[in-house]
Short mmCIF file of C-alpha atoms (C1' of nucleotides) in Angstrom, two decimals:
data_model
loop_
_atom_site.label_atom_id
_atom_site.label_comp_id
_atom_site.label_asym_id
_atom_site.label_seq_id
_atom_site.Cartn_x
_atom_site.Cartn_y
_atom_site.Cartn_z
CA MET A 1 0.00 0.00 0.00
CA LYS A 2 2.52 2.57 -1.11
CA ASN A 3 1.49 5.74 -2.80
CA ASN A 4 4.51 7.07 -4.65
CA PHE A 5 3.07 7.68 -8.07
CA ASN A 6 4.89 9.59 -10.79
CA ASP A 7 3.52 12.58 -12.65
CA LYS A 8 2.10 10.57 -15.51
CA GLN A 9 0.36 8.18 -13.16
CA ILE A 10 -1.12 11.04 -11.19
CA GLN A 11 -2.36 12.62 -14.39
CA ILE A 12 -4.14 9.38 -15.28
CA LEU A 13 -5.47 8.90 -11.75
CA GLU A 14 -7.06 12.32 -11.68
CA VAL A 15 -8.73 11.89 -15.04
CA ALA A 16 -9.97 8.47 -13.94
CA GLU A 17 -11.29 9.92 -10.70
CA CYS A 18 -13.26 12.51 -12.61
CA LEU A 19 -14.76 9.99 -15.00
CA PHE A 20 -15.44 7.24 -12.44
CA ALA A 21 -17.21 9.78 -10.25
CA GLU A 22 -19.30 11.01 -13.11
CA LYS A 23 -20.14 7.84 -14.98
CA GLY A 24 -19.25 5.06 -12.58
CA PHE A 25 -16.54 2.43 -12.89
CA ASP A 26 -18.39 0.23 -15.36
CA GLY A 27 -19.67 3.25 -17.23
CA THR A 28 -16.14 4.47 -17.90
CA SER A 29 -13.95 2.81 -20.52
CA ILE A 30 -10.19 2.86 -20.71
CA ARG A 31 -10.60 4.61 -24.03
CA ASN A 32 -12.58 7.37 -22.30
CA ILE A 33 -9.77 7.83 -19.82
CA ALA A 34 -7.06 7.70 -22.47
CA LYS A 35 -8.81 10.26 -24.63
CA MET A 36 -9.38 12.71 -21.80
CA ALA A 37 -5.87 12.27 -20.43
CA LYS A 38 -4.47 12.47 -23.96
CA ILE A 39 -2.52 9.24 -23.67
CA ASN A 40 -2.47 5.96 -25.52
CA ILE A 41 -4.93 3.35 -24.28
CA ALA A 42 -2.09 0.92 -23.58
CA MET A 43 -0.64 3.27 -20.96
CA VAL A 44 -3.22 2.34 -18.37
CA SER A 45 -2.23 -1.30 -18.49
CA TYR A 46 1.39 -0.26 -18.68
CA TYR A 47 1.29 1.86 -15.53
CA PHE A 48 -1.33 0.12 -13.44
CA GLY A 49 -1.67 -3.39 -14.83
CA SER A 50 -5.41 -3.31 -15.35
CA LYS A 51 -8.49 -1.16 -15.02
CA GLU A 52 -9.28 -2.83 -11.69
CA ARG A 53 -5.81 -2.08 -10.33
CA LEU A 54 -6.16 1.49 -11.55
CA LEU A 55 -9.13 1.83 -9.25
CA GLU A 56 -7.19 0.37 -6.34
CA SER A 57 -4.37 2.83 -6.95
CA LEU A 58 -6.86 5.66 -7.02
CA ILE A 59 -8.26 4.71 -3.61
CA ILE A 60 -4.78 4.62 -2.12
CA TYR A 61 -3.79 7.88 -3.77
CA ARG A 62 -6.75 9.72 -2.29
CA THR A 63 -7.21 8.26 1.18
CA SER A 64 -3.70 7.79 2.51
CA ASP A 65 -3.46 10.99 4.54
CA LEU A 66 -6.88 11.15 6.19
CA LYS A 67 -5.67 9.20 9.20
CA ASN A 68 -3.01 11.78 10.02
CA GLN A 69 -5.51 14.61 10.01
CA LEU A 70 -7.70 12.74 12.47
CA ASP A 71 -4.79 11.98 14.79
CA ASN A 72 -3.88 15.65 14.91
CA LEU A 73 -7.42 16.57 15.86
CA LEU A 74 -7.43 14.01 18.68
CA GLN A 75 -4.45 15.67 20.30
CA GLU A 76 -5.84 19.19 20.29
CA ASP A 77 -6.85 20.57 23.67
CA LEU A 78 -10.60 21.00 23.25
CA GLU A 79 -13.88 20.18 24.94
CA PRO A 80 -15.40 16.89 23.69
CA ILE A 81 -18.31 18.64 21.97
CA GLU A 82 -15.90 20.99 20.26
CA LYS A 83 -13.86 18.03 19.07
CA ILE A 84 -16.99 16.44 17.66
CA ASN A 85 -17.88 19.65 15.86
CA LYS A 86 -14.40 19.89 14.44
CA LEU A 87 -14.45 16.25 13.41
CA ILE A 88 -17.70 16.79 11.56
CA GLU A 89 -16.31 19.87 9.87
CA LEU A 90 -13.17 17.97 8.91
CA TYR A 91 -15.17 15.09 7.47
CA ILE A 92 -17.56 17.25 5.46
CA ASN A 93 -14.88 19.58 4.23
CA ARG A 94 -12.61 16.78 3.19
CA ILE A 95 -15.24 14.69 1.52
CA ASN A 96 -16.78 17.71 -0.15
CA SER A 97 -13.50 18.72 -1.72
CA ASN A 98 -12.79 15.13 -2.72
CA ARG A 99 -16.30 14.31 -3.84
CA GLY A 100 -15.11 12.22 -6.72
CA ILE A 101 -13.26 9.59 -4.80
CA TYR A 102 -15.81 9.29 -2.02
CA ARG A 103 -18.61 8.87 -4.44
CA ILE A 104 -16.58 6.15 -6.12
CA LEU A 105 -15.86 4.49 -2.80
CA HIS A 106 -19.52 4.30 -2.00
CA PHE A 107 -20.59 3.29 -5.46
CA GLU A 108 -18.02 0.63 -6.13
CA PHE A 109 -17.42 -0.97 -2.74
CA THR A 110 -20.71 -2.38 -1.71
CA SER A 111 -21.46 -5.86 -2.88
CA LYS A 112 -18.67 -6.38 -5.34
CA LYS A 113 -15.58 -8.46 -4.99
CA ARG A 114 -12.59 -6.08 -5.19
CA GLU A 115 -11.01 -7.97 -2.31
CA GLN A 116 -7.79 -6.08 -1.76
CA SER A 117 -9.05 -2.50 -1.99
CA LEU A 118 -11.99 -3.43 0.19
CA GLN A 119 -9.61 -4.63 2.85
CA ASP A 120 -7.66 -1.35 2.78
CA PHE A 121 -10.85 0.66 2.86
CA SER A 122 -12.14 -1.34 5.79
CA GLU A 123 -8.99 -0.63 7.79
CA LEU A 124 -9.41 3.07 7.11
CA LYS A 125 -12.97 2.99 8.40
CA LYS A 126 -11.98 1.08 11.52
CA GLY A 127 -9.35 3.70 12.31
CA ASN A 128 -11.84 6.51 11.85
CA LEU A 129 -14.30 4.81 14.15
CA LYS A 130 -11.60 4.37 16.80
CA SER A 131 -10.94 8.12 16.77
CA LEU A 132 -14.62 8.89 17.18
CA GLU A 133 -14.92 6.41 20.03
CA THR A 134 -12.01 8.02 21.87
CA ILE A 135 -13.66 11.43 21.79
CA ILE A 136 -17.11 10.25 22.78
CA GLU A 137 -15.95 7.99 25.61
CA ASP A 138 -13.98 10.91 26.96
CA GLY A 139 -17.14 13.03 26.92
CA GLN A 140 -19.06 10.25 28.63
CA ARG A 141 -16.47 10.00 31.40
CA LYS A 142 -16.78 13.72 31.96
CA GLY A 143 -20.54 13.34 32.28
CA ILE A 144 -21.27 15.54 29.28
CA PHE A 145 -22.50 12.90 26.85
CA ARG A 146 -25.25 10.41 27.52
CA LYS A 147 -24.28 6.77 27.68
CA ASP A 148 -27.05 4.93 25.83
CA ILE A 149 -25.62 5.72 22.43
CA ILE A 150 -24.53 3.28 19.77
CA ILE A 151 -21.28 4.90 18.72
CA PRO A 152 -20.76 3.00 15.43
CA LEU A 153 -24.08 4.38 14.21
CA ILE A 154 -22.92 7.99 14.54
CA THR A 155 -20.71 7.83 11.48
CA PRO A 156 -23.59 6.67 9.27
CA THR A 157 -25.58 9.66 10.49
CA ILE A 158 -22.79 12.14 9.82
CA LEU A 159 -21.63 10.81 6.48
CA GLY A 160 -25.00 9.48 5.41
CA THR A 161 -26.63 12.88 5.81
CA PHE A 162 -23.97 14.47 3.67
CA PHE A 163 -24.04 11.79 1.01
CA HIS A 164 -27.78 11.68 0.76
CA PHE A 165 -27.81 15.44 0.34
CA HIS A 166 -25.12 15.32 -2.27
CA MET A 167 -26.50 12.36 -4.16
CA ASN A 168 -29.72 14.31 -4.58
CA LYS A 169 -27.81 17.38 -5.64
CA THR A 170 -30.09 18.52 -8.43
CA PHE A 171 -33.15 17.99 -6.26
CA PHE A 172 -31.80 20.21 -3.49
CA GLU A 173 -30.41 22.75 -5.91
CA ASN A 174 -33.94 23.30 -7.15
CA LEU A 175 -35.59 23.10 -3.75
CA LEU A 176 -33.20 25.47 -1.97
CA ASN A 177 -32.57 27.72 -4.93
CA LEU A 178 -28.83 27.06 -5.10
CA LYS A 179 -28.32 28.29 -8.62
CA THR A 180 -24.54 28.31 -8.80
CA GLU A 181 -21.90 25.83 -7.79
CA GLU A 182 -20.62 28.40 -5.32
CA LEU A 183 -24.00 28.74 -3.62
CA TYR A 184 -24.25 24.97 -3.40
CA ASN A 185 -20.82 24.60 -1.85
CA ASN A 186 -21.52 27.43 0.52
CA TYR A 187 -24.72 25.78 1.65
CA ILE A 188 -22.79 22.63 2.48
CA LYS A 189 -20.08 24.51 4.34
CA THR A 190 -22.56 26.46 6.46
CA ASN A 191 -26.11 25.15 6.69
CA LEU A 192 -25.57 21.45 6.08
CA THR A 193 -22.52 21.24 8.32
CA LYS A 194 -24.38 23.14 11.03
CA HIS A 195 -27.39 20.84 10.69
CA ILE A 196 -25.22 17.79 11.19
CA GLN A 197 -23.40 19.32 14.15
CA GLN A 198 -26.72 20.33 15.67
CA THR A 199 -28.09 16.84 15.14
CA ILE A 200 -25.14 15.00 16.66
CA LYS A 201 -24.91 17.43 19.56
CA ALA A 202 -28.60 16.95 20.34
CA LEU A 203 -28.20 13.18 20.11
CA LEU A 204 -25.19 13.17 22.45
CA ILE A 205 -26.55 15.56 25.04
CA TYR A 206 -30.36 15.45 25.01
CA GLU A 207 -31.88 13.55 27.94
CA SER A 208 -35.26 12.04 27.23
CA MET B 1 -46.64 7.11 -15.82
CA LYS B 2 -48.91 4.10 -15.81
CA ASN B 3 -47.94 0.91 -14.12
CA ASN B 4 -50.09 -1.81 -15.59
CA PHE B 5 -47.52 -4.38 -16.54
CA ASN B 6 -48.39 -7.89 -17.62
CA ASP B 7 -47.01 -11.06 -16.03
CA LYS B 8 -44.13 -11.41 -18.45
CA GLN B 9 -43.07 -7.82 -17.97
CA ILE B 10 -43.19 -8.17 -14.21
CA GLN B 11 -41.08 -11.30 -14.43
CA ILE B 12 -38.47 -9.37 -16.40
CA LEU B 13 -38.68 -6.34 -14.10
CA GLU B 14 -38.00 -8.39 -11.00
CA VAL B 15 -35.04 -10.15 -12.50
CA ALA B 16 -33.70 -6.80 -13.69
CA GLU B 17 -34.19 -5.30 -10.24
CA CYS B 18 -32.18 -8.10 -8.70
CA LEU B 19 -29.31 -7.76 -11.16
CA PHE B 20 -29.24 -3.95 -11.27
CA ALA B 21 -29.11 -3.86 -7.48
CA GLU B 22 -26.32 -6.38 -7.37
CA LYS B 23 -24.14 -5.31 -10.28
CA GLY B 24 -25.39 -1.86 -11.20
CA PHE B 25 -27.10 -0.74 -14.38
CA ASP B 26 -23.97 -0.60 -16.52
CA GLY B 27 -22.68 -3.81 -14.95
CA THR B 28 -25.75 -5.74 -16.04
CA SER B 29 -26.24 -6.79 -19.65
CA ILE B 30 -29.49 -7.59 -21.37
CA ARG B 31 -28.09 -11.06 -21.91
CA ASN B 32 -27.64 -11.43 -18.13
CA ILE B 33 -31.26 -10.50 -17.62
CA ALA B 34 -32.52 -12.72 -20.43
CA LYS B 35 -30.60 -15.71 -19.15
CA MET B 36 -31.80 -15.33 -15.57
CA ALA B 37 -35.38 -14.66 -16.62
CA LYS B 38 -35.19 -17.52 -19.15
CA ILE B 39 -36.35 -15.40 -22.04
CA ASN B 40 -34.93 -14.42 -25.39
CA ILE B 41 -32.75 -11.33 -25.39
CA ALA B 42 -35.03 -9.62 -27.91
CA MET B 43 -37.91 -9.67 -25.43
CA VAL B 44 -36.52 -6.77 -23.43
CA SER B 45 -36.60 -4.49 -26.44
CA TYR B 46 -39.94 -5.97 -27.44
CA TYR B 47 -41.62 -5.24 -24.12
CA PHE B 48 -39.81 -2.12 -22.94
CA GLY B 49 -38.20 -0.61 -26.04
CA SER B 50 -34.71 -0.38 -24.63
CA LYS B 51 -32.57 -1.10 -21.61
CA GLU B 52 -32.93 2.50 -20.51
CA ARG B 53 -36.72 2.33 -20.70
CA LEU B 54 -36.65 -0.94 -18.80
CA LEU B 55 -35.04 0.95 -15.92
CA GLU B 56 -37.69 3.66 -16.09
CA SER B 57 -40.42 1.04 -15.99
CA LEU B 58 -38.77 -0.55 -12.98
CA ILE B 59 -38.77 2.73 -11.05
CA ILE B 60 -42.46 3.24 -11.76
CA TYR B 61 -43.30 -0.35 -10.90
CA ARG B 62 -41.69 -0.09 -7.47
CA THR B 63 -42.45 3.43 -6.28
CA SER B 64 -46.02 4.04 -7.33
CA ASP B 65 -47.70 3.20 -4.03
CA LEU B 66 -45.41 4.86 -1.47
CA LYS B 67 -47.39 8.08 -1.62
CA ASN B 68 -50.58 6.35 -0.49
CA GLN B 69 -48.90 4.87 2.56
CA LEU B 70 -47.65 8.29 3.62
CA ASP B 71 -51.07 9.89 3.16
CA ASN B 72 -52.63 7.26 5.41
CA LEU B 73 -50.07 7.95 8.11
CA LEU B 74 -50.76 11.68 7.95
CA GLN B 75 -54.43 11.12 8.77
CA GLU B 76 -53.85 8.93 11.81
CA ASP B 77 -54.65 10.54 15.15
CA LEU B 78 -51.23 10.65 16.83
CA GLU B 79 -48.91 13.03 18.63
CA PRO B 80 -46.40 14.70 16.26
CA ILE B 81 -43.43 12.85 17.73
CA GLU B 82 -45.29 9.58 17.36
CA LYS B 83 -46.03 10.39 13.76
CA ILE B 84 -42.35 11.10 13.15
CA ASN B 85 -41.42 7.80 14.74
CA LYS B 86 -43.93 5.97 12.60
CA LEU B 87 -42.75 7.79 9.49
CA ILE B 88 -39.18 6.73 10.18
CA GLU B 89 -40.28 3.17 10.78
CA LEU B 90 -42.30 3.21 7.56
CA TYR B 91 -39.37 4.57 5.57
CA ILE B 92 -36.81 2.12 6.94
CA ASN B 93 -39.10 -0.85 6.70
CA ARG B 94 -40.16 -0.07 3.19
CA ILE B 95 -36.72 0.70 1.91
CA ASN B 96 -35.23 -2.26 3.69
CA SER B 97 -37.66 -4.67 2.10
CA ASN B 98 -37.20 -3.04 -1.29
CA ARG B 99 -33.46 -2.61 -1.01
CA GLY B 100 -32.94 -3.43 -4.64
CA ILE B 101 -34.85 -0.58 -6.16
CA TYR B 102 -33.71 2.02 -3.67
CA ARG B 103 -30.12 1.11 -4.16
CA ILE B 104 -30.67 1.44 -7.89
CA LEU B 105 -32.38 4.80 -7.44
CA HIS B 106 -29.43 6.15 -5.54
CA PHE B 107 -26.83 4.63 -7.77
CA GLU B 108 -28.30 5.51 -11.11
CA PHE B 109 -29.97 8.87 -10.53
CA THR B 110 -27.26 11.20 -9.48
CA SER B 111 -25.43 12.96 -12.24
CA LYS B 112 -26.69 11.05 -15.22
CA LYS B 113 -29.14 12.17 -17.82
CA ARG B 114 -32.16 9.84 -17.55
CA GLU B 115 -34.40 12.89 -17.90
CA GLN B 116 -37.87 11.39 -17.66
CA SER B 117 -37.36 8.98 -14.76
CA LEU B 118 -35.53 11.69 -12.88
CA GLN B 119 -38.54 13.93 -13.22
CA ASP B 120 -40.86 11.24 -11.84
CA PHE B 121 -38.48 10.51 -8.99
CA SER B 122 -38.19 14.18 -8.15
CA GLU B 123 -41.97 14.49 -7.87
CA LEU B 124 -42.03 11.53 -5.50
CA LYS B 125 -39.41 13.17 -3.27
CA LYS B 126 -41.26 16.48 -3.24
CA GLY B 127 -44.41 14.72 -2.09
CA ASN B 128 -42.55 12.92 0.67
CA LEU B 129 -41.03 16.18 1.87
CA LYS B 130 -44.47 17.81 1.92
CA SER B 131 -45.74 15.08 4.23
CA LEU B 132 -42.82 15.52 6.60
CA GLU B 133 -43.30 19.30 6.62
CA THR B 134 -46.95 18.90 7.56
CA ILE B 135 -46.10 16.82 10.60
CA ILE B 136 -43.24 18.99 11.83
CA GLU B 137 -45.05 22.30 11.38
CA ASP B 138 -47.93 20.84 13.37
CA GLY B 139 -45.50 19.95 16.16
CA GLN B 140 -44.02 23.43 16.03
CA ARG B 141 -47.44 25.07 16.33
CA LYS B 142 -48.11 22.94 19.39
CA GLY B 143 -44.84 24.13 20.94
CA ILE B 144 -43.34 20.65 21.05
CA PHE B 145 -40.71 21.02 18.31
CA ARG B 146 -38.09 23.72 18.15
CA LYS B 147 -38.34 26.14 15.28
CA ASP B 148 -34.75 26.66 14.11
CA ILE B 149 -34.71 23.47 12.10
CA ILE B 150 -34.09 23.08 8.39
CA ILE B 151 -36.82 20.61 7.54
CA PRO B 152 -35.52 19.53 4.10
CA LEU B 153 -32.33 18.34 5.78
CA ILE B 154 -34.18 15.87 7.99
CA THR B 155 -34.80 13.41 5.19
CA PRO B 156 -31.09 13.23 4.33
CA THR B 157 -30.42 12.39 7.97
CA ILE B 158 -33.08 9.68 8.13
CA LEU B 159 -32.43 8.04 4.77
CA GLY B 160 -28.73 8.84 4.67
CA THR B 161 -28.11 7.09 7.97
CA PHE B 162 -29.86 3.99 6.71
CA PHE B 163 -28.16 4.00 3.34
CA HIS B 164 -24.71 4.61 4.72
CA PHE B 165 -25.21 1.72 7.11
CA HIS B 166 -26.47 -0.53 4.38
CA MET B 167 -23.88 0.47 1.83
CA ASN B 168 -21.23 -0.56 4.32
CA LYS B 169 -23.03 -3.79 5.03
CA THR B 170 -20.04 -6.10 5.21
CA PHE B 171 -18.16 -3.63 7.38
CA PHE B 172 -20.95 -3.48 9.97
CA GLU B 173 -21.62 -7.20 9.75
CA ASN B 174 -18.08 -7.77 10.92
CA LEU B 175 -18.02 -4.94 13.44
CA LEU B 176 -21.34 -5.78 15.10
CA ASN B 177 -21.07 -9.53 14.69
CA LEU B 178 -24.17 -9.91 12.55
CA LYS B 179 -23.37 -13.30 11.17
CA THR B 180 -26.65 -14.16 9.47
CA GLU B 181 -28.95 -12.24 7.19
CA GLU B 182 -31.61 -12.53 9.87
CA LEU B 183 -29.39 -10.94 12.52
CA TYR B 184 -28.57 -8.14 10.10
CA ASN B 185 -32.20 -7.45 9.28
CA ASN B 186 -33.11 -7.61 12.92
CA TYR B 187 -30.45 -5.07 13.79
CA ILE B 188 -31.92 -2.68 11.24
CA LYS B 189 -35.47 -3.19 12.48
CA THR B 190 -34.55 -2.59 16.10
CA ASN B 191 -31.25 -0.85 16.83
CA LEU B 192 -30.77 1.18 13.66
CA THR B 193 -34.39 2.29 13.50
CA LYS B 194 -34.26 3.25 17.18
CA HIS B 195 -31.02 5.15 16.65
CA ILE B 196 -32.58 7.20 13.88
CA GLN B 197 -35.74 7.87 15.89
CA GLN B 198 -33.64 8.87 18.89
CA THR B 199 -31.54 11.17 16.72
CA ILE B 200 -34.45 12.94 15.06
CA LYS B 201 -36.34 13.26 18.33
CA ALA B 202 -33.31 14.83 20.00
CA LEU B 203 -32.86 17.19 17.07
CA LEU B 204 -36.50 18.25 17.14
CA ILE B 205 -36.86 18.68 20.88
CA TYR B 206 -33.44 19.46 22.40
CA GLU B 207 -32.98 23.08 23.41
CA SER B 208 -29.39 24.27 23.38
"C1'" DT C 1 28.40 8.99 -28.07
"C1'" DC C 2 26.14 4.93 -27.57
"C1'" DA C 3 23.95 1.04 -25.50
"C1'" DA C 4 20.25 -0.11 -22.15
"C1'" DA C 5 15.97 1.08 -20.20
"C1'" DA C 6 11.69 3.36 -20.19
"C1'" DA C 7 7.90 5.34 -22.51
"C1'" DT C 8 4.74 5.55 -26.24
"C1'" DT C 9 2.45 4.02 -30.24
"C1'" DA C 10 -0.87 1.73 -33.69
"C1'" DA C 11 -2.80 -2.48 -34.52
"C1'" DA C 12 -4.90 -6.51 -33.46
"C1'" DC C 13 -7.07 -9.76 -30.13
"C1'" DA C 14 -11.20 -12.20 -28.73
"C1'" DG C 15 -15.41 -10.98 -26.14
"C1'" DT C 16 -19.23 -8.40 -25.04
"C1'" DT C 17 -22.47 -4.67 -25.69
"C1'" DG C 18 -27.62 -3.01 -27.02
"C1'" DT C 19 -30.58 -3.32 -30.77
"C1'" DT C 20 -32.83 -4.88 -35.09
"C1'" DT C 21 -34.36 -8.11 -38.45
"C1'" DA C 22 -36.95 -11.54 -40.57
"C1'" DA C 23 -38.75 -15.99 -39.82
"C1'" DT C 24 -41.47 -18.94 -36.96
"C1'" DT C 25 -44.56 -20.36 -33.35
"C1'" DT C 26 -48.46 -19.49 -30.36
"C1'" DA C 27 -52.78 -17.34 -29.11
"C1'" DA C 28 -57.05 -14.79 -30.07
"C1'" DA C 29 -60.99 -13.49 -32.75
"C1'" DC C 30 -64.57 -14.47 -35.68
"C1'" DG D 1 -61.11 -23.78 -39.46
"C1'" DT D 2 -59.13 -19.76 -41.07
"C1'" DT D 3 -57.38 -15.23 -40.50
"C1'" DT D 4 -55.17 -11.77 -37.79
"C1'" DA D 5 -52.49 -10.40 -34.14
"C1'" DA D 6 -49.18 -11.29 -30.48
"C1'" DA D 7 -45.28 -13.61 -28.78
"C1'" DT D 8 -40.94 -15.81 -29.34
"C1'" DT D 9 -36.87 -17.17 -31.67
"C1'" DA D 10 -32.01 -17.42 -33.73
"C1'" DA D 11 -29.05 -14.76 -36.27
"C1'" DA D 12 -26.78 -10.85 -37.52
"C1'" DC D 13 -25.50 -5.93 -36.85
"C1'" DA D 14 -21.97 -2.52 -35.91
"C1'" DA D 15 -19.92 -0.54 -32.03
"C1'" DC D 16 -17.46 -0.97 -27.94
"C1'" DT D 17 -14.98 -3.65 -24.14
"C1'" DG D 18 -10.13 -4.57 -21.56
"C1'" DT D 19 -5.85 -6.33 -22.68
"C1'" DT D 20 -1.66 -7.72 -25.32
"C1'" DT D 21 1.74 -7.47 -28.83
"C1'" DA D 22 5.51 -5.96 -31.35
"C1'" DA D 23 7.55 -2.04 -33.28
"C1'" DT D 24 9.13 2.60 -32.54
"C1'" DT D 25 10.49 6.68 -30.12
"C1'" DT D 26 12.37 8.97 -26.13
"C1'" DT D 27 15.04 9.21 -22.06
"C1'" DT D 28 18.63 7.76 -19.11
"C1'" DG D 29 23.25 6.64 -17.44
"C1'" DA D 30 28.12 5.80 -18.41
#
DNA sequence: TCAAAAATTAAACAGTTGTTTAATTTAAAC
DNA sequence: GTTTAAATTAAACAACTGTTTAATTTTTGA
């Protein structure tokens, strides 16, 4: 799982990311990629071995530094609820500016084989969950967070809310009058992020 | 947007649903469908016109009665929070027992063309949102629900949480030790549904 | 400068794709 | 029973699929 790609490989990876995100893995042909990246179709096999391995490389290329960012956050000196808010902001920001790859991850890694990449991806998710657990258990010890919470289900709420919003992009663009890409992005950065923070905070603190 | 399909068409639709859900629209060939449905490959074009129109027919076939169920719920005599809980249960139950089509909807209707079906789907979502608004505004008038809530973002939280959980099925099966399909379904019906209800309730009621 | 390695190319490979055709079988109508 | 319509079939269509090959160009290292 190394990620030292050369310039040419990176050029191909970024074109592939764009196309996979837009048309899906099966919906994108090597000829599509080659044309857009202005390379010969044989270069994909030459550099990555196969279309499947190209996808694996793309996952590695895009996800290999998320863990570090989370670790840094964990060590900041903040109240638990502030850490949660920052974690949500980090997630949304990061995913929103890497929409392509995260859409691909969720589209291509559900019921398919893709053994190796799936393994890597699973490790990444486990690490993320561990970070979240650390923060929440700290808040529970301090008596701030309630204790009848299923922690592994928090991530689905955070990420799921974002993804569902984003996967229905055109629907919400119409509904909320987000006419430009900038307005849409701004809505995510402010309103949507705030909604998720508000939701998770209420869930963690509210006593029924 | 009629949905009177004959037996043969329904047979094809259900096979297509199964395969589309499993391998995606682009990942499924008409020959796959024909083989599994034990029909000649020309029959798809004969009955539906094209592969694209087959997908449209499938959407119509599977979504045309959701609206009725929601309308019935709206007219029940229940407290707002109870209605929300029932709405969540209805959503999760329905989607969970029609996983195929909903997975397809979310996989195939994001950035692609598919003009007509997208229009139909958009109308369905608008109707659903209207129902949710009715319930929440009622709760707000009665002073039970807080008023600084962005209602259109509630659906992403409800459905997104479910989808994110389900799209990471194998990950959560391992993490939560859900070894059989029955255990997995049971977890959704009880714990996941409760988590979503708890989350939305906290969001609607918690005063910061 | 020149040989070895790396990069790039066009062409071909064998399969698969969605769709159409024209012929044949089955069912319905009278 | 005969005619008309509907259903089903195998075959062919041209276009596209991922991958490999062998030849050629470019870059590298001494």
